[in-house]
Tab-separated table of C-alpha atoms in Angstrom:
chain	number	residue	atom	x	y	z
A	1	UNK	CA	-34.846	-130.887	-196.812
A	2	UNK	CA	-34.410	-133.931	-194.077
A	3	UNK	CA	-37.799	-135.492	-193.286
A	4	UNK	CA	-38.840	-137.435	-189.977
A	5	UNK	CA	-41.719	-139.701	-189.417
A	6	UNK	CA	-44.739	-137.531	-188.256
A	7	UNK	CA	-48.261	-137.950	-187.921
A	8	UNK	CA	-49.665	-137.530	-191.549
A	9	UNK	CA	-52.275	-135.015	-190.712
A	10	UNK	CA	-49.424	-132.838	-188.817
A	11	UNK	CA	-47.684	-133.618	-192.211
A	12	UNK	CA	-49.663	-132.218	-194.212
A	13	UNK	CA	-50.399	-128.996	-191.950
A	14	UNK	CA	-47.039	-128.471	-192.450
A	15	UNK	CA	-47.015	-128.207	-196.155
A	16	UNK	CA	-49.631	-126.301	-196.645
A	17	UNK	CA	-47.932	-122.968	-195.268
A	18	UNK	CA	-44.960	-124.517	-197.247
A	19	UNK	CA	-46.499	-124.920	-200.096
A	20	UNK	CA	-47.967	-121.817	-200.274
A	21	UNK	CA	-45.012	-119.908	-199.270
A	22	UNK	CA	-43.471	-121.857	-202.585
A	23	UNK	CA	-46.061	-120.613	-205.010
A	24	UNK	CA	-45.943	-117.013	-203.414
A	25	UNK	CA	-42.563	-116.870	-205.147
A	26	UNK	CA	-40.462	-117.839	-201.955
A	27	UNK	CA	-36.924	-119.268	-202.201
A	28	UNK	CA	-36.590	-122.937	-201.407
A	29	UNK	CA	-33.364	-122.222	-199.310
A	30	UNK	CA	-35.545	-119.925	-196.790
A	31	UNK	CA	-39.315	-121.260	-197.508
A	32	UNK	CA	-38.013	-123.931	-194.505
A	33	UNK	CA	-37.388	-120.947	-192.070
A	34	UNK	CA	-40.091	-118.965	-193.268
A	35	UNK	CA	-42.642	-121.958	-192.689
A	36	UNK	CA	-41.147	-122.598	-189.067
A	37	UNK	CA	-41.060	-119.215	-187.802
A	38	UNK	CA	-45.068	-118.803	-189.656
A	39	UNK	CA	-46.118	-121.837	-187.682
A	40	UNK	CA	-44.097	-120.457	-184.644
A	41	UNK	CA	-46.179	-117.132	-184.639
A	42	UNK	CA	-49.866	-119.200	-185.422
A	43	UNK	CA	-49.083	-121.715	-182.497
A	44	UNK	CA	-48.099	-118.615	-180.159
A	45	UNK	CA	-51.686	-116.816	-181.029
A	46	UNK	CA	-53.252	-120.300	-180.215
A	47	UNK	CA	-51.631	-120.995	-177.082
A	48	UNK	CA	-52.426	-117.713	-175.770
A	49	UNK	CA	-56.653	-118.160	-176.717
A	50	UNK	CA	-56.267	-121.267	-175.433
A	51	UNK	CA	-54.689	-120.017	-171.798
A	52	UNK	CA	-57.334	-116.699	-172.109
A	53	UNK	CA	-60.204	-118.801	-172.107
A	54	UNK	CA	-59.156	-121.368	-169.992
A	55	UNK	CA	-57.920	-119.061	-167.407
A	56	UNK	CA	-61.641	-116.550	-167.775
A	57	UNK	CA	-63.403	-119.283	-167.259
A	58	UNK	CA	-61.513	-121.144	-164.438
A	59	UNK	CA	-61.372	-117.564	-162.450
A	60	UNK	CA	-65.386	-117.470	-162.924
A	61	UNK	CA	-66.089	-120.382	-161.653
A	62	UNK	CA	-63.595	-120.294	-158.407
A	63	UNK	CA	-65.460	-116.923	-158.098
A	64	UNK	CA	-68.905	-118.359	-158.057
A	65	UNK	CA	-67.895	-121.320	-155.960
A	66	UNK	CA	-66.216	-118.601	-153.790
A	67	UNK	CA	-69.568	-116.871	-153.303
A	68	UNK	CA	-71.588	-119.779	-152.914
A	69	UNK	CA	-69.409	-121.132	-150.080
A	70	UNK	CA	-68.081	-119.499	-146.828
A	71	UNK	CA	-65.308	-121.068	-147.125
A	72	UNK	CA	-62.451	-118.293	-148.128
A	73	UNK	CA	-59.983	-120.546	-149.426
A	74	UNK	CA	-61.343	-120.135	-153.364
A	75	UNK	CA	-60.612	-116.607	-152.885
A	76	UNK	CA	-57.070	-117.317	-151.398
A	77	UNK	CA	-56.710	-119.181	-154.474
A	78	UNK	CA	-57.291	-116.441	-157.064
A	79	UNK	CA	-55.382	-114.200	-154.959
A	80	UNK	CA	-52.450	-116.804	-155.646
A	81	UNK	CA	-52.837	-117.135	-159.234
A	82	UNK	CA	-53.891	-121.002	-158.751
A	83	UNK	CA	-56.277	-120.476	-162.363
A	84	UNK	CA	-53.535	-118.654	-163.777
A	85	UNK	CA	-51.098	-121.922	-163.616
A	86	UNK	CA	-53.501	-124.335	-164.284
A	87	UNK	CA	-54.385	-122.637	-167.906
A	88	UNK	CA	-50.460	-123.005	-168.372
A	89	UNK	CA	-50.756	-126.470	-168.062
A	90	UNK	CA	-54.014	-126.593	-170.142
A	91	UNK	CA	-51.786	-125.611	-173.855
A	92	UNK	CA	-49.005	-128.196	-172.606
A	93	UNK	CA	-50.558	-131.106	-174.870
A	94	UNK	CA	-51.034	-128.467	-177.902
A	95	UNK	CA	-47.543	-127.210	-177.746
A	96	UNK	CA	-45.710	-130.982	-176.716
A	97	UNK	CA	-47.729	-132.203	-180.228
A	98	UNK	CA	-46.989	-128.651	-182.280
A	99	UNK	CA	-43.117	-129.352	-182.050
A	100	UNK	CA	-42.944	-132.121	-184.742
A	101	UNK	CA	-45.614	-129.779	-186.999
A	102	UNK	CA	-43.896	-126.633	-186.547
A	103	UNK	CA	-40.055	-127.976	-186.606
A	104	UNK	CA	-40.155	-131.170	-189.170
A	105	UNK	CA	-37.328	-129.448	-191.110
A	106	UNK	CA	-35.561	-129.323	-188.486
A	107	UNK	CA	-35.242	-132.670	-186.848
A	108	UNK	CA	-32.137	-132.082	-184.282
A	109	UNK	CA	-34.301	-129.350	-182.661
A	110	UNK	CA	-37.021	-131.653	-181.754
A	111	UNK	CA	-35.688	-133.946	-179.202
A	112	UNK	CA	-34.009	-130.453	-177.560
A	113	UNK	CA	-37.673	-128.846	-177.710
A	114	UNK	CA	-39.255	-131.986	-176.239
A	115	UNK	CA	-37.377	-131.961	-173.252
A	116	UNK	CA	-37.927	-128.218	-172.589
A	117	UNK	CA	-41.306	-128.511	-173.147
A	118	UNK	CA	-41.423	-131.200	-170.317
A	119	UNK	CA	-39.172	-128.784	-167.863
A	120	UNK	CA	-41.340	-126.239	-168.443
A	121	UNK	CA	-44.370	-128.517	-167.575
A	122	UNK	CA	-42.826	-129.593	-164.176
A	123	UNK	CA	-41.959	-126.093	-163.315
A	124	UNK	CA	-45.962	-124.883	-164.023
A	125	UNK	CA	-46.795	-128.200	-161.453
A	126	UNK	CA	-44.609	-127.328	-159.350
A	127	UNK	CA	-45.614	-123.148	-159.249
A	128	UNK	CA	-49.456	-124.938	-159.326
A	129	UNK	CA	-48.876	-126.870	-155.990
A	130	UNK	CA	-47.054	-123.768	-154.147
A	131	UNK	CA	-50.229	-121.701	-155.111
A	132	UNK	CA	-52.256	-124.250	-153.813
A	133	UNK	CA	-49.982	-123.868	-150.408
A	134	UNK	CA	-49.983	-120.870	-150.214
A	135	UNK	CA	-53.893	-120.569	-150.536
A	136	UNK	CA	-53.644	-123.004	-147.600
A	137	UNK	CA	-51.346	-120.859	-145.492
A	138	UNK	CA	-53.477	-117.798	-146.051
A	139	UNK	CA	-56.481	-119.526	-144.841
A	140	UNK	CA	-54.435	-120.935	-141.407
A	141	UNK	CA	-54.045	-117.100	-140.736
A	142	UNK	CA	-57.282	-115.915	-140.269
A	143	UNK	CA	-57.292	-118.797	-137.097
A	144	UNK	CA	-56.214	-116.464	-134.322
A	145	UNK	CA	-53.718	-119.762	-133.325
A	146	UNK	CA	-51.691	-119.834	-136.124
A	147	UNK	CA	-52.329	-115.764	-136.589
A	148	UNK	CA	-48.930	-114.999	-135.346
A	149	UNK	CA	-46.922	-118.106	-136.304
A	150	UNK	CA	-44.512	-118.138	-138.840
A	151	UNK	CA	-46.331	-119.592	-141.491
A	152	UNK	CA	-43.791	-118.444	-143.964
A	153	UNK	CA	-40.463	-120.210	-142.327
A	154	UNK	CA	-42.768	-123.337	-143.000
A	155	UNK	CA	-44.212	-122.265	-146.573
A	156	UNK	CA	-40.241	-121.269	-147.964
A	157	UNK	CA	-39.034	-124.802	-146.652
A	158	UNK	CA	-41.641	-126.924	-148.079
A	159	UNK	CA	-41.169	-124.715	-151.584
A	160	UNK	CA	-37.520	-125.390	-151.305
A	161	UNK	CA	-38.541	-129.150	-151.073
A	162	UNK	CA	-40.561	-129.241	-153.772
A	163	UNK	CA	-38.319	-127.032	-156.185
A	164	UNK	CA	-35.332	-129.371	-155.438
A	165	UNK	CA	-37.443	-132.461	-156.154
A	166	UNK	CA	-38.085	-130.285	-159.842
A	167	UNK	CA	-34.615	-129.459	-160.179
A	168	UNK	CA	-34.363	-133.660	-160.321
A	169	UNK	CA	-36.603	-134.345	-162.787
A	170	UNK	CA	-35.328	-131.566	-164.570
A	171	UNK	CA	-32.074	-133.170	-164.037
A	172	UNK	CA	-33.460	-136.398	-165.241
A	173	UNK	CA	-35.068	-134.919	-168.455
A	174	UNK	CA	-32.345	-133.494	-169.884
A	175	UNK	CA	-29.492	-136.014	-169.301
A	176	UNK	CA	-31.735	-139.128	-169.291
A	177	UNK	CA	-30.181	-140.416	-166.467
A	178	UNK	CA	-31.876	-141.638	-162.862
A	179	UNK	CA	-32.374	-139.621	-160.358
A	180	UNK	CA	-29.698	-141.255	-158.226
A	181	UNK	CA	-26.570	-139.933	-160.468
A	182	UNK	CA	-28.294	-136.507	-159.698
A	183	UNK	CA	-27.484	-136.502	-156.022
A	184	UNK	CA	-24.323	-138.485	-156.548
A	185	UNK	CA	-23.331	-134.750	-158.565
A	186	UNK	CA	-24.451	-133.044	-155.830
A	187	UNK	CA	-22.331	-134.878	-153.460
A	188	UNK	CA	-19.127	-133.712	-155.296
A	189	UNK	CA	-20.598	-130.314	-154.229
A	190	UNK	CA	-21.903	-130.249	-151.297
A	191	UNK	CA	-19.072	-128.325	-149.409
A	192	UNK	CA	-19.992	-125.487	-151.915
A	193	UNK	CA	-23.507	-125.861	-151.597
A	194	UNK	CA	-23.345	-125.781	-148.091
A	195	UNK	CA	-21.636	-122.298	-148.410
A	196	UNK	CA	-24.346	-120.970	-150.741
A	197	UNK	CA	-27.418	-121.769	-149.046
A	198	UNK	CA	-25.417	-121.203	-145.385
A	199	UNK	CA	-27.733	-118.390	-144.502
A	200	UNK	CA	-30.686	-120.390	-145.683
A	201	UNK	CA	-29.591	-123.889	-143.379
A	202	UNK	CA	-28.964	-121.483	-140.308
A	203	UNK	CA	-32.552	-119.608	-140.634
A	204	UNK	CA	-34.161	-122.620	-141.006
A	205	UNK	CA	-32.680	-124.206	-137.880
A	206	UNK	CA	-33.194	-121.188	-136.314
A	207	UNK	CA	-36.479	-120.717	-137.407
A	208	UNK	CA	-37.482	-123.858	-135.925
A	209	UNK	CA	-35.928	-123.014	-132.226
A	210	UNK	CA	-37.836	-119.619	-132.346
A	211	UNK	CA	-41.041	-121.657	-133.130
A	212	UNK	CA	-40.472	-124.323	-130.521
A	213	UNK	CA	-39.320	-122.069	-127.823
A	214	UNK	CA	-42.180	-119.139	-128.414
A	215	UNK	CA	-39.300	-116.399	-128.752
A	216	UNK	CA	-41.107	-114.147	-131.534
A	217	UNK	CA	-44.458	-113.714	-132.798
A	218	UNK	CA	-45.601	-111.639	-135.507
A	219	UNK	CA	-46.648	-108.407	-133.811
A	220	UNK	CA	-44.084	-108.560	-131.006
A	221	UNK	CA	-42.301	-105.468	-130.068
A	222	UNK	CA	-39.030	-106.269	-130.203
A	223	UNK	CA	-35.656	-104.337	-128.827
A	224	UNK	CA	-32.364	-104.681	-130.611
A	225	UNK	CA	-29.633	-102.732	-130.552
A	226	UNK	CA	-27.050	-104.298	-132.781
A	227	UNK	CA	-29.540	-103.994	-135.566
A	228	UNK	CA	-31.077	-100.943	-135.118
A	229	UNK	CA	-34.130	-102.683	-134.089
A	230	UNK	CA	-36.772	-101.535	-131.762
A	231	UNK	CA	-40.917	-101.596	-133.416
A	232	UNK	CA	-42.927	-104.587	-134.379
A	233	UNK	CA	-42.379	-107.702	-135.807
A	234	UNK	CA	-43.810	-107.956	-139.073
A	235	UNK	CA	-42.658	-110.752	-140.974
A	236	UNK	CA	-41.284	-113.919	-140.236
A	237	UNK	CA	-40.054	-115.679	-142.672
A	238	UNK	CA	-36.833	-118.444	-143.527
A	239	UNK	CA	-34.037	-116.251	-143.436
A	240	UNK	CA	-35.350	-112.558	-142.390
A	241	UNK	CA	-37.410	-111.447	-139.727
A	242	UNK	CA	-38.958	-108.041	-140.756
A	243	UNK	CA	-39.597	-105.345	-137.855
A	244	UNK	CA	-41.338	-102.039	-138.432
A	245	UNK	CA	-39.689	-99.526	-136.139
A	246	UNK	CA	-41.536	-96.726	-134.159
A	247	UNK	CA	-40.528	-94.241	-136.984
A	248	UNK	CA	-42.217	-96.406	-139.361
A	249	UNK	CA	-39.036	-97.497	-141.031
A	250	UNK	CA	-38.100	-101.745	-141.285
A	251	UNK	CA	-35.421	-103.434	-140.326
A	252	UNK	CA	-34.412	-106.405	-141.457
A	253	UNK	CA	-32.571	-108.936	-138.824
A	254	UNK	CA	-31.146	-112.455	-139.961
A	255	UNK	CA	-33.450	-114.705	-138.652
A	256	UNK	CA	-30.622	-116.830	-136.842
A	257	UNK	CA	-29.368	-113.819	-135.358
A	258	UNK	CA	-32.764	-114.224	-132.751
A	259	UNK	CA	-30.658	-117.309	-131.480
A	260	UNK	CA	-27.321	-116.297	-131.645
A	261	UNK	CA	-27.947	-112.540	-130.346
A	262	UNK	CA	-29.377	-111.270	-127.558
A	263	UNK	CA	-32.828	-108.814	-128.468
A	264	UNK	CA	-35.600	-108.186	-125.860
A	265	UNK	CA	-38.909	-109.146	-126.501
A	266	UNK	CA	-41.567	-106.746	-124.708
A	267	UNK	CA	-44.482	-110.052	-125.208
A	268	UNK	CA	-44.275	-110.007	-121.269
A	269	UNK	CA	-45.389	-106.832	-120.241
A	270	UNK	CA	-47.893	-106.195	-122.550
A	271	UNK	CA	-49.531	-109.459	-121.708
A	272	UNK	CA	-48.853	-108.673	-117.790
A	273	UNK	CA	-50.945	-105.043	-118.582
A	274	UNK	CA	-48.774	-102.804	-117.123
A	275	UNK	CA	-45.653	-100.385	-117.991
A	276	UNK	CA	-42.456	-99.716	-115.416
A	277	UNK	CA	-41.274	-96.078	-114.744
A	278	UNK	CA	-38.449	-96.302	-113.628
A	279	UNK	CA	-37.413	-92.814	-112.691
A	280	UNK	CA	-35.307	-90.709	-110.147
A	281	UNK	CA	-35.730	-87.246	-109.076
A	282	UNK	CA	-32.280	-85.459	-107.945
A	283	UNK	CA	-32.629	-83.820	-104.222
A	284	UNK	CA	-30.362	-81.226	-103.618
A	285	UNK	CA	-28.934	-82.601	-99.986
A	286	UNK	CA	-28.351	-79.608	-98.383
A	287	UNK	CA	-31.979	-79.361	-98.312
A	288	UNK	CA	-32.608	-82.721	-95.976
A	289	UNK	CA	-32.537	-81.718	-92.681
A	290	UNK	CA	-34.483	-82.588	-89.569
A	291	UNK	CA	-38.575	-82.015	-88.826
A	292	UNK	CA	-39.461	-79.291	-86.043
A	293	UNK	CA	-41.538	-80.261	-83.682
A	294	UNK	CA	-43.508	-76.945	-84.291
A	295	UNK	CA	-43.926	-77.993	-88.019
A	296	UNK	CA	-45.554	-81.196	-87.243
A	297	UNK	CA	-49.036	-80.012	-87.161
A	298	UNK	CA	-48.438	-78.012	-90.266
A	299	UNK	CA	-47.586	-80.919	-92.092
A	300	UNK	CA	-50.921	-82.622	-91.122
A	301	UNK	CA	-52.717	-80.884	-93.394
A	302	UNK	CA	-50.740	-82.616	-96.450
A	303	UNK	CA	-53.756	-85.013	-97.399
A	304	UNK	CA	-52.004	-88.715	-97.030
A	305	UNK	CA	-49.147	-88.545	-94.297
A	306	UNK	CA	-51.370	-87.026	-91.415
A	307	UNK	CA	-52.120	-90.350	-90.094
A	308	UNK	CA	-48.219	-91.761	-90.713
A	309	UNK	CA	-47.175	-88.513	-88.908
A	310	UNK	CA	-49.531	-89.327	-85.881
A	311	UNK	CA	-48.188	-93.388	-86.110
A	312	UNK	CA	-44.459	-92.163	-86.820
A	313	UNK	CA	-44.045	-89.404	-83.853
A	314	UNK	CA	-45.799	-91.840	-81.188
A	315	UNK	CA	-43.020	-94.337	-82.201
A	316	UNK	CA	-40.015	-92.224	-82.005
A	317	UNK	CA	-41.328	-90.781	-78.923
A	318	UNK	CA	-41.717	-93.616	-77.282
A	319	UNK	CA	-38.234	-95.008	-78.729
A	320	UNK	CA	-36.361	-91.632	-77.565
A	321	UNK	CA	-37.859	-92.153	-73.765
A	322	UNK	CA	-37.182	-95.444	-73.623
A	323	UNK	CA	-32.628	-94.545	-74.465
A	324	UNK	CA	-33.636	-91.844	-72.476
A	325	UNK	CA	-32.160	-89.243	-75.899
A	326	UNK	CA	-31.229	-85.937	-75.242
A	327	UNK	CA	-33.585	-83.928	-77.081
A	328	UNK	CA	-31.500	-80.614	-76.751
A	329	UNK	CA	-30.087	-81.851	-80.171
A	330	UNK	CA	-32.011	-83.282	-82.772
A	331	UNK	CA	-29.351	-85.194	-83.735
A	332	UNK	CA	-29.891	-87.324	-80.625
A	333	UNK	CA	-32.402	-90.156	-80.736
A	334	UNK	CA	-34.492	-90.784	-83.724
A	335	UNK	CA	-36.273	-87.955	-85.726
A	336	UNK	CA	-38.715	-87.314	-88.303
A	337	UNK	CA	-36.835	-86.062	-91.642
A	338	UNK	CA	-38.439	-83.701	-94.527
A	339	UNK	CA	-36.887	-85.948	-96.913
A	340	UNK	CA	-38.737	-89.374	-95.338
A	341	UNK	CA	-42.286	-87.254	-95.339
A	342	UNK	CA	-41.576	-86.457	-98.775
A	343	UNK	CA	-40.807	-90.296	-99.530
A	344	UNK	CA	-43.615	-91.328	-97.024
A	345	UNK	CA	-46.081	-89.147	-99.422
A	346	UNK	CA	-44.296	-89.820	-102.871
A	347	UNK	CA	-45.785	-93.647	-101.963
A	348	UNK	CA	-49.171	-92.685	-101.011
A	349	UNK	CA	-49.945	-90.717	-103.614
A	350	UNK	CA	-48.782	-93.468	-106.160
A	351	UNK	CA	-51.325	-96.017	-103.862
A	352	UNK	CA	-54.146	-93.637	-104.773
A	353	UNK	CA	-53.072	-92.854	-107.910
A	354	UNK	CA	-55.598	-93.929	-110.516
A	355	UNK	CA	-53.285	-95.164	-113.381
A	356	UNK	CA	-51.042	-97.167	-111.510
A	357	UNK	CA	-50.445	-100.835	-111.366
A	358	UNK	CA	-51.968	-102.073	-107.607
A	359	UNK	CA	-50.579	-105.425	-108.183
A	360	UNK	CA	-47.304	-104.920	-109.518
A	361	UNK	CA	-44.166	-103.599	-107.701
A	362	UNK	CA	-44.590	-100.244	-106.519
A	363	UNK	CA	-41.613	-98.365	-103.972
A	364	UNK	CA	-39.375	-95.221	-103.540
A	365	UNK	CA	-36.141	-95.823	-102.798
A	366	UNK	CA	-32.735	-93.888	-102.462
A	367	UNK	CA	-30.056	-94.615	-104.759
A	368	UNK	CA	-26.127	-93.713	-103.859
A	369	UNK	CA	-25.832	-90.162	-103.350
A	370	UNK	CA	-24.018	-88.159	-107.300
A	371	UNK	CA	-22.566	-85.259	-107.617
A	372	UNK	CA	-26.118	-84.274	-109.084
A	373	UNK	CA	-27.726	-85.114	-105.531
A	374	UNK	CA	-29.404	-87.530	-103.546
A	375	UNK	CA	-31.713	-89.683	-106.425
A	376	UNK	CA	-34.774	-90.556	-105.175
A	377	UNK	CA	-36.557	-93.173	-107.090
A	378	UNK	CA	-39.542	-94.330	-108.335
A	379	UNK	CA	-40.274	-97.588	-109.209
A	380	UNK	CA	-44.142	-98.540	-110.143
A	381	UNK	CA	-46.168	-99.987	-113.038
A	382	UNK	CA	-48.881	-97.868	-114.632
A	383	UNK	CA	-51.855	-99.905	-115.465
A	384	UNK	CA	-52.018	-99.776	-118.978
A	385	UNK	CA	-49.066	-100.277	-121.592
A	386	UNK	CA	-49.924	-98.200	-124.446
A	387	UNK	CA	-47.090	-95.628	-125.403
A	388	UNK	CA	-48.650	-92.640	-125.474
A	389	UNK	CA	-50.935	-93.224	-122.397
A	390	UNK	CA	-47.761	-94.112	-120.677
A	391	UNK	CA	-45.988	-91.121	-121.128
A	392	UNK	CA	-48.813	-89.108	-120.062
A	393	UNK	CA	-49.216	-91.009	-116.914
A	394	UNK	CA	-45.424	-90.511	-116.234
A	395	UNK	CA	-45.195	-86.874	-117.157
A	396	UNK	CA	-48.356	-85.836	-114.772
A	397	UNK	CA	-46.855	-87.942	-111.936
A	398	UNK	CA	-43.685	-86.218	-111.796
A	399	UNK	CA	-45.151	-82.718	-112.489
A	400	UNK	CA	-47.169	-83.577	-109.065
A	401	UNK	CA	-44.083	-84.491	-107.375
A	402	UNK	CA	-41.739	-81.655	-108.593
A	403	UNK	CA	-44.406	-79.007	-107.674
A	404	UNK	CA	-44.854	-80.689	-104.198
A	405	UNK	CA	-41.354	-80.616	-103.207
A	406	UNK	CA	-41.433	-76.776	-101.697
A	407	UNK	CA	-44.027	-78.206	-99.563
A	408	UNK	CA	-41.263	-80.304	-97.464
A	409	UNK	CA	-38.833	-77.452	-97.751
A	410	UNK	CA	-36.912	-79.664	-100.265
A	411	UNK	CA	-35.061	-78.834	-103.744
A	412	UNK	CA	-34.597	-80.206	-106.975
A	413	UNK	CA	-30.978	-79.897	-107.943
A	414	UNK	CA	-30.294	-77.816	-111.047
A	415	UNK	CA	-27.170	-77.009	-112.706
A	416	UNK	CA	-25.760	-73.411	-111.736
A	417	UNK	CA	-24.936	-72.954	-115.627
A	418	UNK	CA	-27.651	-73.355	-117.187
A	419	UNK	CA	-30.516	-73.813	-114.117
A	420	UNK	CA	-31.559	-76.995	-116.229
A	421	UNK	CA	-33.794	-79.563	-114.134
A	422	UNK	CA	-31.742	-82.606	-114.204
A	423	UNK	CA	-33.794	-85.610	-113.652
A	424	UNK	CA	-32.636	-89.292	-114.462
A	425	UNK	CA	-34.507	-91.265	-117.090
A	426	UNK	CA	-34.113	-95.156	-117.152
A	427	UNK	CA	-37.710	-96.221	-117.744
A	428	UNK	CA	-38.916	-98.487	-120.596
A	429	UNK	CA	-40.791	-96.778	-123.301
């Protein structure tokens, strides 16, 4: 058996399982083995009572501190494992002074062991300070001003910081050599690092321009179509951004792809408070013809054009007699239409309409005349910009209107085949 210089007490721990595996009848050629792998097994059952009990008792006392204090951040750290780590750490010292005991006849492992033993401690420091950070970061979100930041662009860079400056030591440990021929290796391969972590150089630029320039907050409703995209932003984090769709399903979009694609970002109308319709009805034009003069008072009993019928008839009256209009033909001079009643009433009734937007854009307009008709559009806000509200709003507006059109002895165009009500849809959900 070769020897090395050890501590005499860890000397003699050694021989005693040796010894005794000797006098249980034990060959001399595998009593060496046989004593390792025994005081392999008994340092394994200490190190885990020793990480038990540190760990119980660390996770009881962040508990009572946590209930003691208002402060939530002693909870954020259990959440993150923070005692967990530390009673890693705790066995280090009992492990870094077992190797001589447990492998003195085997002296070429020992040197390898130490240095693993000291990876493995800068890995648990490094996994310790990223719990600790992310502890931090959980606390920053319950301040409604970081709420909706992306906390985790910030939290994956710093981690990728601190697991590089590991990967150094590491580095250092194991080859003995300074830091600075580390990076002077990694400057041999940069072009292919570059091409590995591509994705993660982009999202973090990009990252930083969709922080800077306020394009996406967590719990924006985002559009976009190239991705199949269109629910609320969920996640941000270095190189995804997560949105939950409206049929509950995510999608996942590179987050450089926010910079370098266009997406629309619905932030401004649900801060604005109101939702655009944005929708035509189809008027069959053989159906817009002139006002009678003997229908006039008829129509004044439609509540909400009497008065622009009385304002409207004294105008063109007084228009025709001043050009003097032959008003043998209707077509001569100016005239009242059915189809500029019905447009005249289609905006009153969205004035006194309840669930509409006052201050925001509100008009009916003509659009070019289709082989489907004459569209007549409506273009208003309702005053709140919740989905299903919305829709109701929308739906009971133009059941009004397509009910009221008989009243202006108008029609709705509808397809001889199949008598289908074709209406054109280009509102916003």
């Amino acid at each position: 058996m070769n020897f090395i210089e050890v501590d005499t007490t860890a000397y003699q721990l050694s021989r005693l399982t040796y010894d005794l595996l000797i006098n249980l009848g034990t060959p001399s050629s595998i009593a060496s083995h046989l004593n390792a792998l025994t005081l392999i097994i008994i340092l394994i059952i200490l190190v885990y009572l020793v990480q038990f009990t540190v760990r119980t008792l660390l996770k009881k006392g962040l508990e009572k501190v946590g209930e003691r204090s208002e402060n939530s951040f002693f909870g954020y750290l259990l959440k993150n494992r923070f005692p967990h780590f530390l009673a890693l750490i705790v066995p280090f010292s009992l492990v870094k002074n077992s190797i001589g005991v447990v492998f003195i006849d085997f002296p070429k492992w020992i040197p390898i062991l130490d240095k693993i033993t000291d990876s493995y401690m800068v890995l648990m420091v490094i996994w310790m300070i990223m719990s600790i950070l992310s502890s931090g970061a959980d606390l920053l979100k319950e301040n409604p001003a970081y709420r909706k930041k992306p906390l985790e662009s910030y939290l994956q860079v710093i981690k990728m910081f601190f697991f590089l400056f590991g990967a150094i030591i590491v580095f250092s440990i194991f080859t003995g050599k300074s830091p600075v021929a580390f990076f002077t290796a990694m400057g041999a391969m940069s072009a292919v690092l570059l091409l590995m972590f591509k994705d993660t150089i982009m999202g973090f630029v990009a990252s930083i321009q969709v922080t800077t320039n306020d394009m996406v907050r967590i719990g924006d409703w985002v559009t976009m179509n190239k991705y199949g995209a269109d629910g609320d932003v969920i996640e941000i984090n270095l190189t995804t951004v997560k949105v939950q769709n409206f049929d509950r399903t995510i999608t996942t979009i590179p987050t450089y792809a926010l910079t370098a694609d266009s997406f629309q970002n619905w932030r401004g109308m649900e801060q604005a408070g109101g939702r655009r319709i944005k929708r035509a009805l189809f008027v069959k034009q053989s159906s817009i013809r002139f006002i009678e003069d003997n229908e006039i008072e008829k129509l004044k009993r439609i509540q909400g054009i009497s008065e622009y019928l009385n304002r409207r008839t004294n105008e063109i009256k007084l228009h025709n007699e001043q050009i003097g209009a032959d008003r043998t033909l209707p077509i001569n001079g100016r005239n009242l239409t059915n189809l500029g009643l019905f447009r005249a009433y289609i905006d009153w009734y969205l004035k006194m309409h309840p669930d509409t937007h006052k201050n925001m854009t509100m008009m009916v307009r003509q659009l070019a005349p289709t082989d489907k008709g004459l569209p007549l559009e409506l273009y208003v806000f309702t005053a709140t910009t919740k989905w299903a509200q919305y829709e109701n709003i929308m739906s009971d507006i133009f059941d009004h209107l397509i009910s009221s059109v008989k009243y202006f002895d108008l029609e709705i165009f509808e397809s001889a085949g199949n008598k289908m009500l074709i209406t054109q849809s280009e509102e916003s959900r």
